[in-house]
PDB file of C-alpha atoms in Angstrom:
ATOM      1  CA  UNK A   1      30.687  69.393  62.421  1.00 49.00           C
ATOM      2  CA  UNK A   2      29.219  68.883  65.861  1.00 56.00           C
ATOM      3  CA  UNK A   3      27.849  70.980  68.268  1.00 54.00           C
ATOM      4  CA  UNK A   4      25.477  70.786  71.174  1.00 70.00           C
ATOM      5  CA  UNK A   5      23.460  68.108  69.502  1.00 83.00           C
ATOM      6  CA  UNK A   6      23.743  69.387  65.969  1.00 87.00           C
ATOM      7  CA  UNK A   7      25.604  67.306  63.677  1.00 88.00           C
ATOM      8  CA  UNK A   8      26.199  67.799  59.900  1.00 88.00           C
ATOM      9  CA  UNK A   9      27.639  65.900  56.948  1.00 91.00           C
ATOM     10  CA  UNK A  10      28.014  67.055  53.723  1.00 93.00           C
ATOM     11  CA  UNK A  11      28.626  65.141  50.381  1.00 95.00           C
ATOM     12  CA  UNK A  12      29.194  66.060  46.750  1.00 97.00           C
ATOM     13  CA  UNK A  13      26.759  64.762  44.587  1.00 96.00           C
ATOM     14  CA  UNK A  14      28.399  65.521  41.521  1.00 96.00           C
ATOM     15  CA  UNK A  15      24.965  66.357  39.252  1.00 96.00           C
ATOM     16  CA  UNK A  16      24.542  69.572  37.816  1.00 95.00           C
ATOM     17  CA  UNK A  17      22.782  72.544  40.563  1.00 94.00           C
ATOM     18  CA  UNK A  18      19.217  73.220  40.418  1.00 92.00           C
ATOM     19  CA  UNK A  19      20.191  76.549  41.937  1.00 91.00           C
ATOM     20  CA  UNK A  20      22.928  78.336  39.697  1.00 93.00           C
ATOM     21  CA  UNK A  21      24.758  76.782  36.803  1.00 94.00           C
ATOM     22  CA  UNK A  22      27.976  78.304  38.000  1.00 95.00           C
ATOM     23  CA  UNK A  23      26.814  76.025  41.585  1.00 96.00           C
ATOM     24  CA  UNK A  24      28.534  72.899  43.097  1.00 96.00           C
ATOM     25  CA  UNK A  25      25.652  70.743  44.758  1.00 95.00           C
ATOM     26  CA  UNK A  26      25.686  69.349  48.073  1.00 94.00           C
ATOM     27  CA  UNK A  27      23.644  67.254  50.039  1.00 92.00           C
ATOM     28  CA  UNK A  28      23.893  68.391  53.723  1.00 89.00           C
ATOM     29  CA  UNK A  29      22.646  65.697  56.381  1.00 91.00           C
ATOM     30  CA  UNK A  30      21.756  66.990  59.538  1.00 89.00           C
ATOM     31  CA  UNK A  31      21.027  64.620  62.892  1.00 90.00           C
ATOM     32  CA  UNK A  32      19.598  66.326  66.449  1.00 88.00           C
ATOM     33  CA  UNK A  33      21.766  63.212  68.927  1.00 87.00           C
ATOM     34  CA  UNK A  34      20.671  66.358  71.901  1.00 83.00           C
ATOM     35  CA  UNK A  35      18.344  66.206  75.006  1.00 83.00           C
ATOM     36  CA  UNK A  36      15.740  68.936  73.228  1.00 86.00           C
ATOM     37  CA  UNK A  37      14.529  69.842  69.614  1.00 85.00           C
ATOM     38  CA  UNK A  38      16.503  72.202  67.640  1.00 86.00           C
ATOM     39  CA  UNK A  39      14.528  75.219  66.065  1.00 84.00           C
ATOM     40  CA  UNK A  40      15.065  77.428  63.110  1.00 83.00           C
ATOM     41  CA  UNK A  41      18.129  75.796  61.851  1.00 85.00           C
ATOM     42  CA  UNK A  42      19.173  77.450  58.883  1.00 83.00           C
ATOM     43  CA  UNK A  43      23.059  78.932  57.409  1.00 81.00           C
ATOM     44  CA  UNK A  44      24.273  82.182  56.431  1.00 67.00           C
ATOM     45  CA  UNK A  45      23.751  83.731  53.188  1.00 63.00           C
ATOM     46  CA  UNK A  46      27.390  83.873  51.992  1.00 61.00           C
ATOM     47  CA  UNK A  47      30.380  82.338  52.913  1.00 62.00           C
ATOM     48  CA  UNK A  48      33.127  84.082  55.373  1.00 70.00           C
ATOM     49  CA  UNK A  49      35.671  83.593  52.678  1.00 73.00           C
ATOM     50  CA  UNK A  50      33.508  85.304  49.772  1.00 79.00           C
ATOM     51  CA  UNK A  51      31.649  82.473  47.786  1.00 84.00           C
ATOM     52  CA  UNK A  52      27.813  83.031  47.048  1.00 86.00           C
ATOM     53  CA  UNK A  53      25.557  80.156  48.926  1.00 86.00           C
ATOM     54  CA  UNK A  54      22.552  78.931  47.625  1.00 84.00           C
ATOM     55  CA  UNK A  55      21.088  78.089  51.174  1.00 77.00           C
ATOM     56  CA  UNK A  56      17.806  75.683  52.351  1.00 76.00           C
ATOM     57  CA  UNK A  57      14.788  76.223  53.749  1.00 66.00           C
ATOM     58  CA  UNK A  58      14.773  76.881  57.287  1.00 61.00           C
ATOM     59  CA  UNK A  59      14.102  73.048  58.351  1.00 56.00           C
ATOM     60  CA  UNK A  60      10.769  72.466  58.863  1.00 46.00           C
ATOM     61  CA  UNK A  61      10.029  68.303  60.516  1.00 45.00           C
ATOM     62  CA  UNK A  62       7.212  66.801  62.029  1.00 39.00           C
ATOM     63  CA  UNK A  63       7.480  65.989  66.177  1.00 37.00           C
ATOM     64  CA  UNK A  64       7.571  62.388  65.227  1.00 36.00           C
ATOM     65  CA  UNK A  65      10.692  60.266  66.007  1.00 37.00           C
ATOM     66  CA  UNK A  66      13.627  59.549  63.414  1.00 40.00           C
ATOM     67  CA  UNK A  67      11.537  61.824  60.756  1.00 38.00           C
ATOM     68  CA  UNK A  68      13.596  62.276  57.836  1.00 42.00           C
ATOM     69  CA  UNK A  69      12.950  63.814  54.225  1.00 41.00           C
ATOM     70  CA  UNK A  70      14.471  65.720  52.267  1.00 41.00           C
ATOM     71  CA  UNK A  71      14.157  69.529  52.044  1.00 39.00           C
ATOM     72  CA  UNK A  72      11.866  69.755  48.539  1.00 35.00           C
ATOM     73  CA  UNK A  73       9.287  67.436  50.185  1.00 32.00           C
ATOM     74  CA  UNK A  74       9.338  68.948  53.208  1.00 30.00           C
ATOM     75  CA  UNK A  75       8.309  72.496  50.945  1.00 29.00           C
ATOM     76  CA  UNK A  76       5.658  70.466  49.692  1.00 28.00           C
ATOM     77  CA  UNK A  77       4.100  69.222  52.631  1.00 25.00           C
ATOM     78  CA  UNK A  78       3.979  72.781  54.281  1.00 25.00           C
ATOM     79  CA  UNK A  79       4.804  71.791  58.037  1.00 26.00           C
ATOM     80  CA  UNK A  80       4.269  74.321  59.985  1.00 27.00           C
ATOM     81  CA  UNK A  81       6.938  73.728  63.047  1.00 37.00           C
ATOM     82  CA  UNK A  82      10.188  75.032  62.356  1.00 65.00           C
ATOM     83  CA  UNK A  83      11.864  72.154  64.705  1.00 78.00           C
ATOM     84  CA  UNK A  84      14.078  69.281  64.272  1.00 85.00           C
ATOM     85  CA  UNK A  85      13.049  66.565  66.763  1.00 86.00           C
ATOM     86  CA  UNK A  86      15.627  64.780  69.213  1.00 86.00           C
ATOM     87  CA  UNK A  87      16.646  61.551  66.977  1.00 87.00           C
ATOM     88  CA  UNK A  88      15.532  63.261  63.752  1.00 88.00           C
ATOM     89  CA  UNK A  89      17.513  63.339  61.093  1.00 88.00           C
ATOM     90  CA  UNK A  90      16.997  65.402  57.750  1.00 87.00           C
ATOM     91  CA  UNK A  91      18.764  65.482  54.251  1.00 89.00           C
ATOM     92  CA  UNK A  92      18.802  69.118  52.315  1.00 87.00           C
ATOM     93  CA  UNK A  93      20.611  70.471  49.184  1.00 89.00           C
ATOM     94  CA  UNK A  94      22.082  73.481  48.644  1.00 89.00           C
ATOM     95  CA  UNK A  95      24.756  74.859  46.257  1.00 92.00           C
ATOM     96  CA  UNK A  96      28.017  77.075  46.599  1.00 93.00           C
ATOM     97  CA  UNK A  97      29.974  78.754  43.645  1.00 95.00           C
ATOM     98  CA  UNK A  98      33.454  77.943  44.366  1.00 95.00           C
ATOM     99  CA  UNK A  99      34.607  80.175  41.467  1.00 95.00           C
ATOM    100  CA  UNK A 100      36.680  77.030  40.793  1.00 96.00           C
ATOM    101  CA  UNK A 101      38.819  77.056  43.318  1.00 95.00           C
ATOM    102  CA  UNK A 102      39.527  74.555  46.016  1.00 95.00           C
ATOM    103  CA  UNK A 103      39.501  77.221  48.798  1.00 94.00           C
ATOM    104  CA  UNK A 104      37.291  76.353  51.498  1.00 93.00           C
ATOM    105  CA  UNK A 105      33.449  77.937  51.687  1.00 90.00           C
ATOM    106  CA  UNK A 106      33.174  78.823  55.644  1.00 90.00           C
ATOM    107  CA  UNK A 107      29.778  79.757  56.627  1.00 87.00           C
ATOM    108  CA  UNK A 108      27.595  79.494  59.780  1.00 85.00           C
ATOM    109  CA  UNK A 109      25.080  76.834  60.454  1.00 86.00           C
ATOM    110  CA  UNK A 110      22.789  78.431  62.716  1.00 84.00           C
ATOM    111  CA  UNK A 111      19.685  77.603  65.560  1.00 84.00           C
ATOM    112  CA  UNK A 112      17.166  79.647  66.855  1.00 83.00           C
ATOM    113  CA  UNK A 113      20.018  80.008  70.022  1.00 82.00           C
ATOM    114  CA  UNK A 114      23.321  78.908  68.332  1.00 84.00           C
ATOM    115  CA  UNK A 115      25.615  79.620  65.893  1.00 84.00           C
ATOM    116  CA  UNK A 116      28.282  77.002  64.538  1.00 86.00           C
ATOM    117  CA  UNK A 117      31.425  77.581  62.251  1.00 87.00           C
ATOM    118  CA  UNK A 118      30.913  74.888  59.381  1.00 88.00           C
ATOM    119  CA  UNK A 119      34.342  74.244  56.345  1.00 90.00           C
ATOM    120  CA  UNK A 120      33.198  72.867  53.279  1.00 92.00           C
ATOM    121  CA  UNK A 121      36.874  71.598  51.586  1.00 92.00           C
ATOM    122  CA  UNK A 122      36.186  70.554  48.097  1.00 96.00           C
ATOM    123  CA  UNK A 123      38.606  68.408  45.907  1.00 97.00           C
ATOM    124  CA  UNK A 124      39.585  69.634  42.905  1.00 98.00           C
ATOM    125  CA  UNK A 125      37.494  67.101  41.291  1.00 98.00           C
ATOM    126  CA  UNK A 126      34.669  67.858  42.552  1.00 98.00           C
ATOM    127  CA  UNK A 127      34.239  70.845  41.491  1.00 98.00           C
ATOM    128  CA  UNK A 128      33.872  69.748  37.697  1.00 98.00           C
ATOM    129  CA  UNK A 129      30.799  68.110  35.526  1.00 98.00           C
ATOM    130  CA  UNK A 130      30.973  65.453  33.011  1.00 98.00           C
ATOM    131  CA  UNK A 131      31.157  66.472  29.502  1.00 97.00           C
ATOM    132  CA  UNK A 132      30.596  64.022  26.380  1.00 97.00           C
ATOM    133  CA  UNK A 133      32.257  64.391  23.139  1.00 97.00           C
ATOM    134  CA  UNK A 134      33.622  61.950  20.635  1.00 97.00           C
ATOM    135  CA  UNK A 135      37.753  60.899  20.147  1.00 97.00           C
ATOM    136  CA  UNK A 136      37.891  62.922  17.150  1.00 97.00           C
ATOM    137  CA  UNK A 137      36.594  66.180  19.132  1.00 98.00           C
ATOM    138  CA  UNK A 138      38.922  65.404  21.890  1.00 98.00           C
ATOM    139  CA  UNK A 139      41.743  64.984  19.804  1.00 97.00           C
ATOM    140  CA  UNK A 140      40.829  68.468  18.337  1.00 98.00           C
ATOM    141  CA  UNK A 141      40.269  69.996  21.567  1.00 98.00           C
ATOM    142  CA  UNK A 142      43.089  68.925  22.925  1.00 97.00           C
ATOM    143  CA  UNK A 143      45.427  70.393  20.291  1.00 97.00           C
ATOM    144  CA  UNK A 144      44.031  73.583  21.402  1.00 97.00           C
ATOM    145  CA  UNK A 145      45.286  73.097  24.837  1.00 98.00           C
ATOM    146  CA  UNK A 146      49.101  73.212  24.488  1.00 96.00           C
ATOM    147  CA  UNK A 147      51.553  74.884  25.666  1.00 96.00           C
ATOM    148  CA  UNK A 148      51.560  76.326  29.016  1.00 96.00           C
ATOM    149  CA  UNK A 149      47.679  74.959  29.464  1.00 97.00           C
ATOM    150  CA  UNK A 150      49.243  71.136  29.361  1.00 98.00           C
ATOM    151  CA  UNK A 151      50.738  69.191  32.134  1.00 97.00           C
ATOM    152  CA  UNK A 152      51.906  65.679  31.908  1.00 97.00           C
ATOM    153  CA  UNK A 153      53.980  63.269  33.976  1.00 97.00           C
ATOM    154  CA  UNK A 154      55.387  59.787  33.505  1.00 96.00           C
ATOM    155  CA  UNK A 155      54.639  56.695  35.990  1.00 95.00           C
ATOM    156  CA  UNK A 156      55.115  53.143  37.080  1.00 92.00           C
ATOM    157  CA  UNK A 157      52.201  51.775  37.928  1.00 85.00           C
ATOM    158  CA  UNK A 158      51.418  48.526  39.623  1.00 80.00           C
ATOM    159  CA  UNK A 159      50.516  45.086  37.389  1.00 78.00           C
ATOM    160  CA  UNK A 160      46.602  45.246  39.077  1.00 77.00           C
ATOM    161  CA  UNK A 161      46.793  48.882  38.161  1.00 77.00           C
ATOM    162  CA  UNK A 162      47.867  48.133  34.319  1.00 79.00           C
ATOM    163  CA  UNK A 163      44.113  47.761  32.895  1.00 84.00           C
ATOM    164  CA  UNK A 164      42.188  50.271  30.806  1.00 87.00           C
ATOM    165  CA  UNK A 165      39.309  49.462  33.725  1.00 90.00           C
ATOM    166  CA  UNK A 166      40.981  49.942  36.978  1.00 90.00           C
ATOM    167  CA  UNK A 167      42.445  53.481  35.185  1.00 93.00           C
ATOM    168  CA  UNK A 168      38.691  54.082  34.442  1.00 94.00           C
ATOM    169  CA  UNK A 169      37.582  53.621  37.649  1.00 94.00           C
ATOM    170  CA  UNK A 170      40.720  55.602  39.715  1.00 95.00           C
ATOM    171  CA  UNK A 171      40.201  58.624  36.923  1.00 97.00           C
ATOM    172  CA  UNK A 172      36.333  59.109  37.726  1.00 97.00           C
ATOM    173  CA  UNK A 173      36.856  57.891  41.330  1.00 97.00           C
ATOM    174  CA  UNK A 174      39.227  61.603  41.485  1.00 97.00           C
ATOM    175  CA  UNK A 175      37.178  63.628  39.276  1.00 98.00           C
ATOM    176  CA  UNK A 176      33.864  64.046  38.191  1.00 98.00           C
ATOM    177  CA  UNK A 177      35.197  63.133  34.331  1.00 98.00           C
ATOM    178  CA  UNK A 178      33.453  61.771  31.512  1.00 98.00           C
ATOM    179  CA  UNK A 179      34.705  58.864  29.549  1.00 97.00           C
ATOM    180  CA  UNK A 180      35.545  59.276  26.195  1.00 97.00           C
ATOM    181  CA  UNK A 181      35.146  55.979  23.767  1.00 94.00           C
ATOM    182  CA  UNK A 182      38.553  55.254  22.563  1.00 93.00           C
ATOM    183  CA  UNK A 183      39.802  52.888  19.635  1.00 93.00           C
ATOM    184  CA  UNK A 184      42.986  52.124  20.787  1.00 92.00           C
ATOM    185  CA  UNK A 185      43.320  49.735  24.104  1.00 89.00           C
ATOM    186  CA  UNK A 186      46.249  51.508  25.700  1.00 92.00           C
ATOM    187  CA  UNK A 187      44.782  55.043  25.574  1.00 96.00           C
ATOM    188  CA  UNK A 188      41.916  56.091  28.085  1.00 96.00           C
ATOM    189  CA  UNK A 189      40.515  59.701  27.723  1.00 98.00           C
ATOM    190  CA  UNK A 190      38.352  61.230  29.777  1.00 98.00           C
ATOM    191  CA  UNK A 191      36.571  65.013  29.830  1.00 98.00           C
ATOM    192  CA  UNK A 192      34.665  67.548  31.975  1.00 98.00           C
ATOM    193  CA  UNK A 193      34.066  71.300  32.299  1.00 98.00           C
ATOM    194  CA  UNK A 194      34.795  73.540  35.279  1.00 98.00           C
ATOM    195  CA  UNK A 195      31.333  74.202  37.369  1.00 97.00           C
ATOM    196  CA  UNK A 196      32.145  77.897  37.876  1.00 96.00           C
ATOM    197  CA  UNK A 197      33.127  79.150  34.010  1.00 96.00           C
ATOM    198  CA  UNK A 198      32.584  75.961  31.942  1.00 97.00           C
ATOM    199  CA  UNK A 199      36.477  75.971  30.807  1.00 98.00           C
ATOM    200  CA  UNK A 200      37.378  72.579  29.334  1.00 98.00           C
ATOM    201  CA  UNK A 201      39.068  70.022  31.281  1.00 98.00           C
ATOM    202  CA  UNK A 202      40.710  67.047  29.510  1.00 98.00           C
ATOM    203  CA  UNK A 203      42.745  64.211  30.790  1.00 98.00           C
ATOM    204  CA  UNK A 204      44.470  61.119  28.742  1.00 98.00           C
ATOM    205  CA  UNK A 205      45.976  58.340  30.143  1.00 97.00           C
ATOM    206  CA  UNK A 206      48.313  55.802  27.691  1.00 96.00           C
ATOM    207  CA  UNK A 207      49.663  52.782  28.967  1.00 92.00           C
ATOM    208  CA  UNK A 208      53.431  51.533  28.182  1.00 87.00           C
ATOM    209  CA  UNK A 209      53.533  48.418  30.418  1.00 78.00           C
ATOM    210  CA  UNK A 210      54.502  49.382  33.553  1.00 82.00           C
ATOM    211  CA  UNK A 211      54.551  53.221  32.805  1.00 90.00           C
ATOM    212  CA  UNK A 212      51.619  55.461  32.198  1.00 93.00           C
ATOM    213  CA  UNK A 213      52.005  59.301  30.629  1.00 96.00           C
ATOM    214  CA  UNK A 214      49.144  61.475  32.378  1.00 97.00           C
ATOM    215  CA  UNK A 215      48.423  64.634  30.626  1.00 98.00           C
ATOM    216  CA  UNK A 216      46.105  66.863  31.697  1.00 98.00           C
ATOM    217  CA  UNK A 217      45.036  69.968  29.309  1.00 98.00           C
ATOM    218  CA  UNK A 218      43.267  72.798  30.524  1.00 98.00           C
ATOM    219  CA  UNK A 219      43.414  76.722  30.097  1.00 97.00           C
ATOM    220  CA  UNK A 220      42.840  76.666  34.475  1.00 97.00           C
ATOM    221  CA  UNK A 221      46.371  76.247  34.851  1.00 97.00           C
ATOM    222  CA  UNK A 222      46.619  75.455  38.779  1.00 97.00           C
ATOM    223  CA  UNK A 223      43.560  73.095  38.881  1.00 97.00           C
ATOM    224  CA  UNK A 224      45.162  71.308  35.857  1.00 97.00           C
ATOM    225  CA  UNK A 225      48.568  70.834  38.078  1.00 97.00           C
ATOM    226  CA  UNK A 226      46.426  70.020  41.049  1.00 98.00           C
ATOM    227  CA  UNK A 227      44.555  67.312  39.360  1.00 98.00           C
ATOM    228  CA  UNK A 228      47.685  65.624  38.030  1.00 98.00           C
ATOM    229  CA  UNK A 229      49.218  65.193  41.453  1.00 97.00           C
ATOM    230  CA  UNK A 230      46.090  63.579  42.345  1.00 97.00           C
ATOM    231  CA  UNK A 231      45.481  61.239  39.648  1.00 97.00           C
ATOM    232  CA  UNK A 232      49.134  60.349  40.158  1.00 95.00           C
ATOM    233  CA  UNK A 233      48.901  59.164  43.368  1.00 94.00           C
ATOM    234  CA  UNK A 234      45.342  57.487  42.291  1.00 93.00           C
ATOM    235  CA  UNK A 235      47.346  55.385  39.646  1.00 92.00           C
ATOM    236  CA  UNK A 236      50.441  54.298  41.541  1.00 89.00           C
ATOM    237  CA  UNK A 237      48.296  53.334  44.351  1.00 81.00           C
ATOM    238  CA  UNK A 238      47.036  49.748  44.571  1.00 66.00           C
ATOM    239  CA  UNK A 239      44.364  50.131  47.487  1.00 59.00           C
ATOM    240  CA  UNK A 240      42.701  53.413  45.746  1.00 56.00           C
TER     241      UNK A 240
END
């Protein structure tokens, strides 16, 4: 987002929320490239399309050139001008319940004169956290997700694709997934819980040189679907 000066970038930083365990943190960078400082910057309480916000600190800098802290230190200093300078540039957290779902959180990110329409788009694997658990647990667990809450599909992958590392890295590289120790070569498993309700998100991957099964097992039925086609095109694609 850009506007009049103001521009923001947001990132996930895939660590657990300080503000809500149901939460998805972000990191919001904001940069003043305008003629005159920007005051009172500071975003709506709740979203436009119904998710709560955790929001920052109205910003709070310094007049000094290319100042930038985060907001937690910026608390802790207690500034007293509510101003971001021309040049300045500030990083702040904040946290949004997605209610696990990859629907868009549209808020406002405002100024003491302005008001600017912001879209925060999360991938569906971003919006889960690592979990750890042995092979026999996942096994166990998995068992338990059959049925309808299972979803599986066959590739062809390329040869530089065809290690259990470069499946490690594409897997986490998609989703926020913990890797589970394995004892056979050919079968990477990896696991994570939903932000929002904590439901149980599993995904195996076993090589059969040049095909891979994917399954993915989960009771959230559409994020489970959703994070197959991803990790699909992950797999099968050689610059990923």
């Amino acid at each position: 987002m850009t506007g009049k000066g103001l521009s923001a970038q947001y990132r996930f930083t895939r660590q657990p929320c300080i503000y809500g365990n149901s939460m998805v943190s972000l990191q919001l960078t904001l940069s003043n490239s305008g003629a005159q400082a920007l005051e009172n910057i500071h975003i709506s309480e709740k979203s436009s399309t119904g998710q709560n916000i955790h929001r920052f600190n109205a910003i709070e800098l310094y007049s000094s050139y290319g100042f930038d802290r985060s907001d937690s230190l910026l608390t802790d200093l207690s500034l007293s001008s509510e101003r971001l300078e021309q040049q300045a540039s500030i990083t702040v957290s904040m946290g949004v319940d997605f209610n696990d779902s990859t629907q868009a959180a549209n808020f406002q990110l405002c100024t003491k004169e302005d008001e600017f329409n912001v879209s925060v788009q999360p991938a569906v694997g971003e919006l889960l956290l690592p979990v750890t658990m042995s092979e026999a647990d996942f096994t166990k667990e998995q068992g338990k997700l059959v049925g309808m809450n299972e979803s599986s599909a066959t590739i062809t992958m390329t040869p530089e694709n065809v290690s259990s590392q470069s499946v490690n890295r594409k897997v986490v590289t998609v989703a926020n997934l913990g890797v589970i120790p394995s004892s056979q070569d050919n079968i990477q498993r990896f696991a994570g819980k939903t932000v929002s309700s904590g439901s149980l998100v599993l995904v195996s991957v076993v090589l059969k040189d040049p095909d891979a099964v994917i399954t993915v097992n989960t009771e959230k039925t559409v994020m489970g679907s959703m994070l197959l086609r991803q990790l699909k095109t992950a797999l099968t694609n050689s610059a990923l």
